[in-house]
Amino acid sequence: MAELPTTARVVIIGGGAVGASSLYHLAKAGWTDCVLLEKNELTAGSTWHAAGNVPTFSSSWSIMNMQRYSATLYRDLGKLVDYPMNYHVTGSVRLGHSKERLREFKRVVGMGRYQGMDLDILAPDEMRSKYPFLETHDLTGALYDPYDGDIDPAQLTQALAKGARDMGAKVIRFCPVTAARRENDEWVLTTPQGEIRCEYVVNAAGYYAREVGKLFGRDVPMMVMSHQYMLFDTIPELEAWSKEAGHKLPLLRDVDSSYYLRQEKYGMNLGPYEKHCKAHWVTNDDPMPEDFSFQLFPDDLERLEWYLNDAVERVPILGTAGLSKMINGPIPYAPDGNPLIGPMPGVPNAFEACVFTFGICQAGGAGKVLAEWVTEGQTEWDMWSCDPRRYTSFASDQDYCVAKGMEIYGHEYAMHFPKHYWPAGRDRKLSPIHDRIKALGAQFKPYNGWERAMWYAKPGDDISEEATQTWDRKGPWSPRIEAECLAVRDAAGILDLPGFSRFRVKGPGATAWLSSIITGKVPKPGRIGLAYFADDKGRIVTEMSVMMLDEDFFFLITAATAQWHDLEWLRKLKPTDASFTIDDVTEAFSCQILSGPASRAILAEVTDADLTKPWLTHQSCQIAGKWLQLVRVSFAGELGWELHTKIEDTADIFDAVWAAGQKHGLQPFGMEALDCLRIEKGYRAWKGDLSTDYTVLQGGLDRFIDWSKDDFNGKAALLKEKQLGVSKRFVTLVVDAGDCDAPYMSTLWHDGAVVGETTSGNWGYRTGKSIALGMLRADLAGPGTQVEVEIFGDRFKATVQPDQPLWDPSNERLKA
Ligand SMILES: Cc1cc2nc3c(=O)[nH]c(=O)nc-3n(C[C@H](O)[C@H](O)[C@H](O)COP(=O)(O)OP(=O)(O)OC[C@H]3O[C@@H](n4cnc5c(N)ncnc54)[C@H](O)[C@@H]3O)c2cc1C
């Protein structure tokens, strides 16, 4: 057995498919001084018993990217590393039972086509040509994915490990990591075979990730589910068909019934994600064992009976087969079901590649992404959907993780409708006026745990979950959202906005430092401005509002979900000898947005503040005897202010403004209306319109670049891009849409070619238009160009707008 080296550049903890792929990709990137430590044999965790399905389907752009990369890698991996590999590309048929499901499929077909994959929709009569044993009478259609397949997970892991070893990396088996300490800016890991020092460490410990995380002081947000599949004996009819056809059946996924059914030799494998699911190792009477290597849970057939019966009705030949074996194994879940890949929050030189529910099909892509994080500190694709920093400390609570994990598992194949707010794990962080706005009809959704009003229902409105099961713009919410938007346009609206992330930066040198890390100018004291943070490639890392209180004293305000991400970015760029401090004061403050032409009159009744101060200024003042910072900005694009208060004063200030506002027609409005309002102004949304998939120049943010500065993060790359010219450019489109506005990553077409993608879309109630923001090939980005946008499979005409807001283009209302 290989001996444990005393040092390595990177140590990966965990030898499942993901750990092995991480090692392989690090070695491929030239980082061969890397060691993988596995406490048992490779594959001892979830990997050995996985079914090995390798779908490319995902309704998430970045996860589809990862899975597509995996499928491509697996095709040639056996040859590439000279290791036997059972990888069958069988294709798959994903069944749809409803109009809405078919729309989901069509959207994925569009995304797939953009990524170079030829997915297709099958009509019910076409399905039987692919899958002759299928009952189709109650189906609306299917999605055909020719790239879907299955791989032997153990062979995959061994092949990746072999490839990595061949390049010089090391795998040490039977070597559990039992402790970790930081010494001289290095990690020292303890194992029964001795200690190893390393520069970077990666937690790839699968369902043991929480335990491994604790060694680094990190509480990984996750839980463990039991997941089963059933193997059936040979079915003579299937054997005869398969031999004659010369291939296997495509994998079948009945997503509305929630299972997959795969041909396994001449029998079948049925794997349900059952509603009445079971979490493990979450109660005192079911403790997590120290070691569960190569073990399974007891079979639990009862939970699967409904699914078996349903599958037999769908594919009657299954009813003739005997059940030969069951597999019931642990599968980890993060609260949103996506894995954790990226920097370990709050821990230096440490990364995570763990908590995979689909770690076989994602291992290839995940290894690529992880290796980029470690070797370059950034990734080719924007990977926010998998970034560990998308969760903050509230999400590590075990009850929360269990509630969310059970919800996701029980709805593994659910459609994620835009007006459906998942109910589990709610009310983690409540605004002090939560009950007040709830009484006004608020329908809530959490942002970094903070419950925010999305829209306000009136008595009698259908607020059931069933009503939200649609992609359509219209529903019980639409007349309410419209009324909220029009109240903001014609009178005033107030939106309670708890959880805005807020960092206080104070001390000598703070202003000069800020200037060196943002692309634009630092606002003067008393003013507020938007700042863009670019990486060394000029890509958009984040956007924050800079509220300048004094020289070397300011607040940076950013999206609720950006809290840990943005704080880490700032801390990473802070010089070690800096004399200024950066403090996260998010929990101490809150914010209410007051917007609309009557907002000045309302404020005049409750404060002595100077309400003639212009747009982009701020001032300290009092309302109801409480201090607040009154900030003259409006994301809604009307005359308006943000009221930044101490969190404990939220209610007093809200009550005073609310009472004063009644005679002025003040209405509460929610995040849905705010999104409709902001898109009419072309204001970008975090991690939709603003992401590392685009540079600051592509994002159309030229006016936020101060070229006269000596240097700033990303300047060299942006300067080069400016000289060469951008390849694609941010545009606002008005779409002749039907029932739905363009979702994120809808494909843009021109003359039959793919020419761009949307980054967000919504209906503008002030303009009466369907609006999309997006990225378009630069030569087409001029105003008036006609393109088409593909929305749920249909193409709609869209017109490029002039580079100015659709609503109030000269900002007269904003500056009134
Ligand atoms: C029944 C079932 C079917 C599945 N089918 C599929 C499928 O068809 N397709 C798909 O994509 N996914 C499937 N999955 C999920 C898949 O198995 C996992 O997502 C995947 O195996 C995760 O791989 P991993 O490398 O992240 O973790 P693991 O395979 O769990 O590997 C983690 C490793 O870390 C090691 N380790 C833990 N602690 C330490 C320590 N302290 N020191 C050193 N080593 C340590 C463990 O021994 C283990 O080998 C299925 C899961 C189940 C339960």
GROMACS .gro file of N, CA, C and O in nm, residues 272-348:
model
  308
  272PRO      N    1  -3.743   0.488  -0.727
  272PRO     CA    2  -3.835   0.598  -0.698
  272PRO      C    3  -3.775   0.703  -0.604
  272PRO      O    4  -3.687   0.672  -0.523
  273TYR      N    5  -3.823   0.826  -0.616
  273TYR     CA    6  -3.803   0.929  -0.513
  273TYR      C    7  -3.938   0.945  -0.448
  273TYR      O    8  -4.025   1.016  -0.500
  274GLU      N    9  -3.957   0.875  -0.338
  274GLU     CA   10  -4.092   0.864  -0.283
  274GLU      C   11  -4.128   0.982  -0.193
  274GLU      O   12  -4.043   1.039  -0.127
  275LYS      N   13  -4.257   1.016  -0.196
  275LYS     CA   14  -4.307   1.129  -0.114
  275LYS      C   15  -4.290   1.098   0.035
  275LYS      O   16  -4.249   1.182   0.112
  276HIS      N   17  -4.325   0.974   0.073
  276HIS     CA   18  -4.311   0.938   0.214
  276HIS      C   19  -4.169   0.887   0.235
  276HIS      O   20  -4.143   0.768   0.249
  277CYS      N   21  -4.078   0.980   0.234
  277CYS     CA   22  -3.937   0.942   0.233
  277CYS      C   23  -3.883   0.937   0.376
  277CYS      O   24  -3.951   0.976   0.471
  278LYS      N   25  -3.759   0.892   0.386
  278LYS     CA   26  -3.703   0.873   0.520
  278LYS      C   27  -3.564   0.934   0.531
  278LYS      O   28  -3.475   0.905   0.451
  279ALA      N   29  -3.550   1.019   0.632
  279ALA     CA   30  -3.417   1.074   0.663
  279ALA      C   31  -3.347   0.978   0.758
  279ALA      O   32  -3.412   0.901   0.830
  280HIS      N   33  -3.215   0.977   0.757
  280HIS     CA   34  -3.139   0.893   0.850
  280HIS      C   35  -3.040   0.976   0.930
  280HIS      O   36  -2.998   1.082   0.886
  281TRP      N   37  -3.007   0.923   1.044
  281TRP     CA   38  -2.901   0.981   1.127
  281TRP      C   39  -2.933   1.124   1.169
  281TRP      O   40  -2.846   1.211   1.171
  282VAL      N   41  -3.062   1.147   1.198
  282VAL     CA   42  -3.099   1.282   1.240
  282VAL      C   43  -3.160   1.284   1.381
  282VAL      O   44  -3.183   1.390   1.434
  283THR      N   45  -3.187   1.167   1.437
  283THR     CA   46  -3.243   1.165   1.572
  283THR      C   47  -3.149   1.090   1.665
  283THR      O   48  -3.063   1.012   1.621
  284ASN      N   49  -3.166   1.114   1.794
  284ASN     CA   50  -3.076   1.052   1.893
  284ASN      C   51  -3.080   0.900   1.891
  284ASN      O   52  -2.981   0.834   1.919
  285ASP      N   53  -3.197   0.845   1.856
  285ASP     CA   54  -3.205   0.698   1.856
  285ASP      C   55  -3.154   0.638   1.724
  285ASP      O   56  -3.161   0.518   1.703
  286ASP      N   57  -3.105   0.723   1.636
  286ASP     CA   58  -3.050   0.675   1.508
  286ASP      C   59  -2.919   0.750   1.480
  286ASP      O   60  -2.907   0.825   1.385
  287PRO      N   61  -2.817   0.730   1.567
  287PRO     CA   62  -2.694   0.808   1.552
  287PRO      C   63  -2.616   0.767   1.427
  287PRO      O   64  -2.628   0.653   1.381
  288MET      N   65  -2.540   0.861   1.375
  288MET     CA   66  -2.457   0.830   1.259
  288MET      C   67  -2.342   0.739   1.302
  288MET      O   68  -2.269   0.773   1.395
  289PRO      N   69  -2.326   0.625   1.238
  289PRO     CA   70  -2.215   0.538   1.279
  289PRO      C   71  -2.080   0.600   1.242
  289PRO      O   72  -2.073   0.679   1.148
  290GLU      N   73  -1.979   0.564   1.318
  290GLU     CA   74  -1.844   0.615   1.287
  290GLU      C   75  -1.802   0.576   1.148
  290GLU      O   76  -1.735   0.650   1.079
  291ASP      N   77  -1.841   0.455   1.111
  291ASP     CA   78  -1.801   0.405   0.980
  291ASP      C   79  -1.919   0.330   0.917
  291ASP      O   80  -1.979   0.243   0.983
  292PHE      N   81  -1.950   0.363   0.797
  292PHE     CA   82  -2.061   0.295   0.728
  292PHE      C   83  -2.012   0.244   0.592
  292PHE      O   84  -2.089   0.221   0.500
  293SER      N   85  -1.880   0.227   0.581
  293SER     CA   86  -1.821   0.189   0.452
  293SER      C   87  -1.887   0.064   0.396
  293SER      O   88  -1.900  -0.037   0.467
  294PHE      N   89  -1.923   0.069   0.272
  294PHE     CA   90  -1.981  -0.044   0.198
  294PHE      C   91  -2.102  -0.106   0.268
  294PHE      O   92  -2.125  -0.225   0.259
  295GLN      N   93  -2.175  -0.023   0.341
  295GLN     CA   94  -2.295  -0.077   0.408
  295GLN      C   95  -2.422  -0.017   0.348
  295GLN      O   96  -2.417   0.085   0.279
  296LEU      N   97  -2.533  -0.085   0.381
  296LEU     CA   98  -2.664  -0.040   0.332
  296LEU      C   99  -2.762  -0.034   0.448
  296LEU      O  100  -2.739  -0.095   0.552
  297PHE      N  101  -2.872   0.037   0.428
  297PHE     CA  102  -2.983   0.033   0.524
  297PHE      C  103  -3.067  -0.091   0.492
  297PHE      O  104  -3.063  -0.141   0.379
  298PRO      N  105  -3.150  -0.135   0.590
  298PRO     CA  106  -3.239  -0.247   0.559
  298PRO      C  107  -3.339  -0.209   0.449
  298PRO      O  108  -3.379  -0.091   0.440
  299ASP      N  109  -3.378  -0.306   0.368
  299ASP     CA  110  -3.477  -0.279   0.261
  299ASP      C  111  -3.605  -0.224   0.323
  299ASP      O  112  -3.642  -0.264   0.433
  300ASP      N  113  -3.672  -0.139   0.249
  300ASP     CA  114  -3.800  -0.086   0.296
  300ASP      C  115  -3.896  -0.082   0.177
  300ASP      O  116  -3.922   0.023   0.119
  301LEU      N  117  -3.945  -0.201   0.144
  301LEU     CA  118  -4.028  -0.217   0.024
  301LEU      C  119  -4.160  -0.142   0.034
  301LEU      O  120  -4.210  -0.089  -0.065
  302GLU      N  121  -4.212  -0.135   0.155
  302GLU     CA  122  -4.344  -0.074   0.175
  302GLU      C  123  -4.351   0.068   0.116
  302GLU      O  124  -4.448   0.107   0.055
  303ARG      N  125  -4.241   0.143   0.139
  303ARG     CA  126  -4.237   0.282   0.093
  303ARG      C  127  -4.247   0.292  -0.059
  303ARG      O  128  -4.280   0.394  -0.116
  304LEU      N  129  -4.211   0.180  -0.127
  304LEU     CA  130  -4.199   0.187  -0.273
  304LEU      C  131  -4.317   0.123  -0.346
  304LEU      O  132  -4.323   0.128  -0.470
  305GLU      N  133  -4.409   0.066  -0.269
  305GLU     CA  134  -4.515  -0.012  -0.333
  305GLU      C  135  -4.595   0.066  -0.435
  305GLU      O  136  -4.621   0.020  -0.546
  306TRP      N  137  -4.635   0.186  -0.397
  306TRP     CA  138  -4.717   0.268  -0.488
  306TRP      C  139  -4.644   0.288  -0.621
  306TRP      O  140  -4.702   0.280  -0.730
  307TYR      N  141  -4.513   0.310  -0.611
  307TYR     CA  142  -4.432   0.339  -0.731
  307TYR      C  143  -4.418   0.214  -0.818
  307TYR      O  144  -4.420   0.223  -0.941
  308LEU      N  145  -4.405   0.101  -0.750
  308LEU     CA  146  -4.395  -0.024  -0.824
  308LEU      C  147  -4.525  -0.049  -0.902
  308LEU      O  148  -4.522  -0.080  -1.022
  309ASN      N  149  -4.637  -0.029  -0.834
  309ASN     CA  150  -4.765  -0.050  -0.902
  309ASN      C  151  -4.780   0.046  -1.020
  309ASN      O  152  -4.826   0.008  -1.128
  310ASP      N  153  -4.741   0.170  -0.998
  310ASP     CA  154  -4.752   0.270  -1.104
  310ASP      C  155  -4.664   0.232  -1.223
  310ASP      O  156  -4.705   0.242  -1.339
  311ALA      N  157  -4.543   0.185  -1.192
  311ALA     CA  158  -4.449   0.149  -1.299
  311ALA      C  159  -4.501   0.027  -1.376
  311ALA      O  160  -4.484   0.018  -1.499
  312VAL      N  161  -4.567  -0.065  -1.307
  312VAL     CA  162  -4.621  -0.184  -1.374
  312VAL      C  163  -4.735  -0.142  -1.468
  312VAL      O  164  -4.748  -0.196  -1.579
  313GLU      N  165  -4.813  -0.045  -1.426
  313GLU     CA  166  -4.918   0.004  -1.517
  313GLU      C  167  -4.857   0.073  -1.638
  313GLU      O  168  -4.910   0.066  -1.749
  314ARG      N  169  -4.749   0.139  -1.619
  314ARG     CA  170  -4.684   0.214  -1.728
  314ARG      C  171  -4.612   0.118  -1.823
  314ARG      O  172  -4.616   0.136  -1.945
  315VAL      N  173  -4.542   0.021  -1.766
  315VAL     CA  174  -4.465  -0.076  -1.846
  315VAL      C  175  -4.507  -0.217  -1.800
  315VAL      O  176  -4.441  -0.277  -1.714
  316PRO      N  177  -4.617  -0.269  -1.854
  316PRO     CA  178  -4.675  -0.392  -1.798
  316PRO      C  179  -4.578  -0.511  -1.793
  316PRO      O  180  -4.593  -0.596  -1.704
  317ILE      N  181  -4.479  -0.519  -1.880
  317ILE     CA  182  -4.389  -0.636  -1.873
  317ILE      C  183  -4.315  -0.642  -1.740
  317ILE      O  184  -4.270  -0.747  -1.697
  318LEU      N  185  -4.305  -0.527  -1.672
  318LEU     CA  186  -4.238  -0.527  -1.542
  318LEU      C  187  -4.313  -0.615  -1.443
  318LEU      O  188  -4.252  -0.678  -1.355
  319GLY      N  189  -4.445  -0.625  -1.460
  319GLY     CA  190  -4.528  -0.705  -1.370
  319GLY      C  191  -4.498  -0.853  -1.378
  319GLY      O  192  -4.535  -0.929  -1.287
  320THR      N  193  -4.430  -0.894  -1.483
  320THR     CA  194  -4.400  -1.037  -1.498
  320THR      C  195  -4.266  -1.074  -1.433
  320THR      O  196  -4.229  -1.191  -1.429
  321ALA      N  197  -4.193  -0.971  -1.388
  321ALA     CA  198  -4.056  -0.998  -1.340
  321ALA      C  199  -4.052  -1.018  -1.190
  321ALA      O  200  -4.128  -0.956  -1.116
  322GLY      N  201  -3.963  -1.104  -1.146
  322GLY     CA  202  -3.944  -1.124  -1.003
  322GLY      C  203  -3.843  -1.022  -0.950
  322GLY      O  204  -3.747  -0.986  -1.018
  323LEU      N  205  -3.867  -0.976  -0.827
  323LEU     CA  206  -3.775  -0.882  -0.763
  323LEU      C  207  -3.652  -0.961  -0.716
  323LEU      O  208  -3.666  -1.058  -0.640
  324SER      N  209  -3.533  -0.922  -0.761
  324SER     CA  210  -3.416  -1.001  -0.725
  324SER      C  211  -3.336  -0.938  -0.612
  324SER      O  212  -3.273  -1.007  -0.532
  325LYS      N  213  -3.339  -0.803  -0.602
  325LYS     CA  214  -3.250  -0.740  -0.505
  325LYS      C  215  -3.296  -0.597  -0.480
  325LYS      O  216  -3.350  -0.533  -0.571
  326MET      N  217  -3.271  -0.551  -0.359
  326MET     CA  218  -3.295  -0.409  -0.332
  326MET      C  219  -3.168  -0.345  -0.278
  326MET      O  220  -3.090  -0.410  -0.209
  327ILE      N  221  -3.152  -0.220  -0.310
  327ILE     CA  222  -3.039  -0.144  -0.258
  327ILE      C  223  -3.098  -0.024  -0.185
  327ILE      O  224  -3.180   0.049  -0.242
  328ASN      N  225  -3.059  -0.003  -0.062
  328ASN     CA  226  -3.107   0.112   0.015
  328ASN      C  227  -2.985   0.179   0.077
  328ASN      O  228  -2.928   0.128   0.174
  329GLY      N  229  -2.946   0.291   0.021
  329GLY     CA  230  -2.821   0.351   0.066
  329GLY      C  231  -2.837   0.497   0.106
  329GLY      O  232  -2.938   0.560   0.077
  330PRO      N  233  -2.735   0.550   0.173
  330PRO     CA  234  -2.740   0.691   0.215
  330PRO      C  235  -2.707   0.786   0.100
  330PRO      O  236  -2.618   0.758   0.019
  331ILE      N  237  -2.780   0.893   0.096
  331ILE     CA  238  -2.759   0.994  -0.009
  331ILE      C  239  -2.772   1.131   0.058
  331ILE      O  240  -2.870   1.158   0.125
  332PRO      N  241  -2.668   1.214   0.046
  332PRO     CA  242  -2.672   1.342   0.118
  332PRO      C  243  -2.750   1.449   0.042
  332PRO      O  244  -2.751   1.450  -0.082
  333TYR      N  245  -2.811   1.540   0.116
  333TYR     CA  246  -2.885   1.652   0.057
  333TYR      C  247  -2.847   1.784   0.123
  333TYR      O  248  -2.849   1.794   0.245
  334ALA      N  249  -2.815   1.882   0.043
  334ALA     CA  250  -2.810   2.021   0.091
  334ALA      C  251  -2.953   2.074   0.086
  334ALA      O  252  -3.038   2.013   0.021
  335PRO      N  253  -2.982   2.185   0.153
  335PRO     CA  254  -3.121   2.229   0.162
  335PRO      C  255  -3.190   2.257   0.027
  335PRO      O  256  -3.312   2.260   0.022
  336ASP      N  257  -3.114   2.281  -0.081
  336ASP     CA  258  -3.179   2.299  -0.211
  336ASP      C  259  -3.152   2.182  -0.305
  336ASP      O  260  -3.187   2.187  -0.423
  337GLY      N  261  -3.088   2.078  -0.254
  337GLY     CA  262  -3.063   1.960  -0.336
  337GLY      C  263  -2.943   1.974  -0.430
  337GLY      O  264  -2.904   1.877  -0.494
  338ASN      N  265  -2.884   2.091  -0.439
  338ASN     CA  266  -2.763   2.108  -0.522
  338ASN      C  267  -2.640   2.078  -0.437
  338ASN      O  268  -2.643   2.097  -0.315
  339PRO      N  269  -2.531   2.036  -0.499
  339PRO     CA  270  -2.411   2.007  -0.420
  339PRO      C  271  -2.342   2.134  -0.370
  339PRO      O  272  -2.383   2.245  -0.404
  340LEU      N  273  -2.240   2.114  -0.291
  340LEU     CA  274  -2.157   2.225  -0.245
  340LEU      C  275  -2.022   2.213  -0.315
  340LEU      O  276  -1.948   2.117  -0.291
  341ILE      N  277  -1.992   2.306  -0.403
  341ILE     CA  278  -1.863   2.304  -0.474
  341ILE      C  279  -1.806   2.445  -0.469
  341ILE      O  280  -1.866   2.537  -0.525
  342GLY      N  281  -1.692   2.460  -0.404
  342GLY     CA  282  -1.631   2.593  -0.399
  342GLY      C  283  -1.566   2.618  -0.265
  342GLY      O  284  -1.548   2.526  -0.185
  343PRO      N  285  -1.533   2.745  -0.239
  343PRO     CA  286  -1.462   2.779  -0.116
  343PRO      C  287  -1.542   2.740   0.008
  343PRO      O  288  -1.663   2.760   0.012
  344MET      N  289  -1.473   2.684   0.107
  344MET     CA  290  -1.537   2.650   0.235
  344MET      C  291  -1.556   2.781   0.311
  344MET      O  292  -1.457   2.847   0.344
  345PRO      N  293  -1.679   2.820   0.338
  345PRO     CA  294  -1.701   2.954   0.395
  345PRO      C  295  -1.625   2.976   0.525
  345PRO      O  296  -1.630   2.894   0.616
  346GLY      N  297  -1.556   3.087   0.529
  346GLY     CA  298  -1.488   3.130   0.652
  346GLY      C  299  -1.360   3.054   0.684
  346GLY      O  300  -1.298   3.081   0.786
  347VAL      N  301  -1.320   2.961   0.599
  347VAL     CA  302  -1.202   2.879   0.631
  347VAL      C  303  -1.097   2.901   0.521
  347VAL      O  304  -1.126   2.880   0.404
  348PRO      N  305  -0.976   2.942   0.561
  348PRO     CA  306  -0.876   2.973   0.458
  348PRO      C  307  -0.826   2.848   0.385
  348PRO      O  308  -0.811   2.742   0.447
   0.00000   0.00000   0.00000
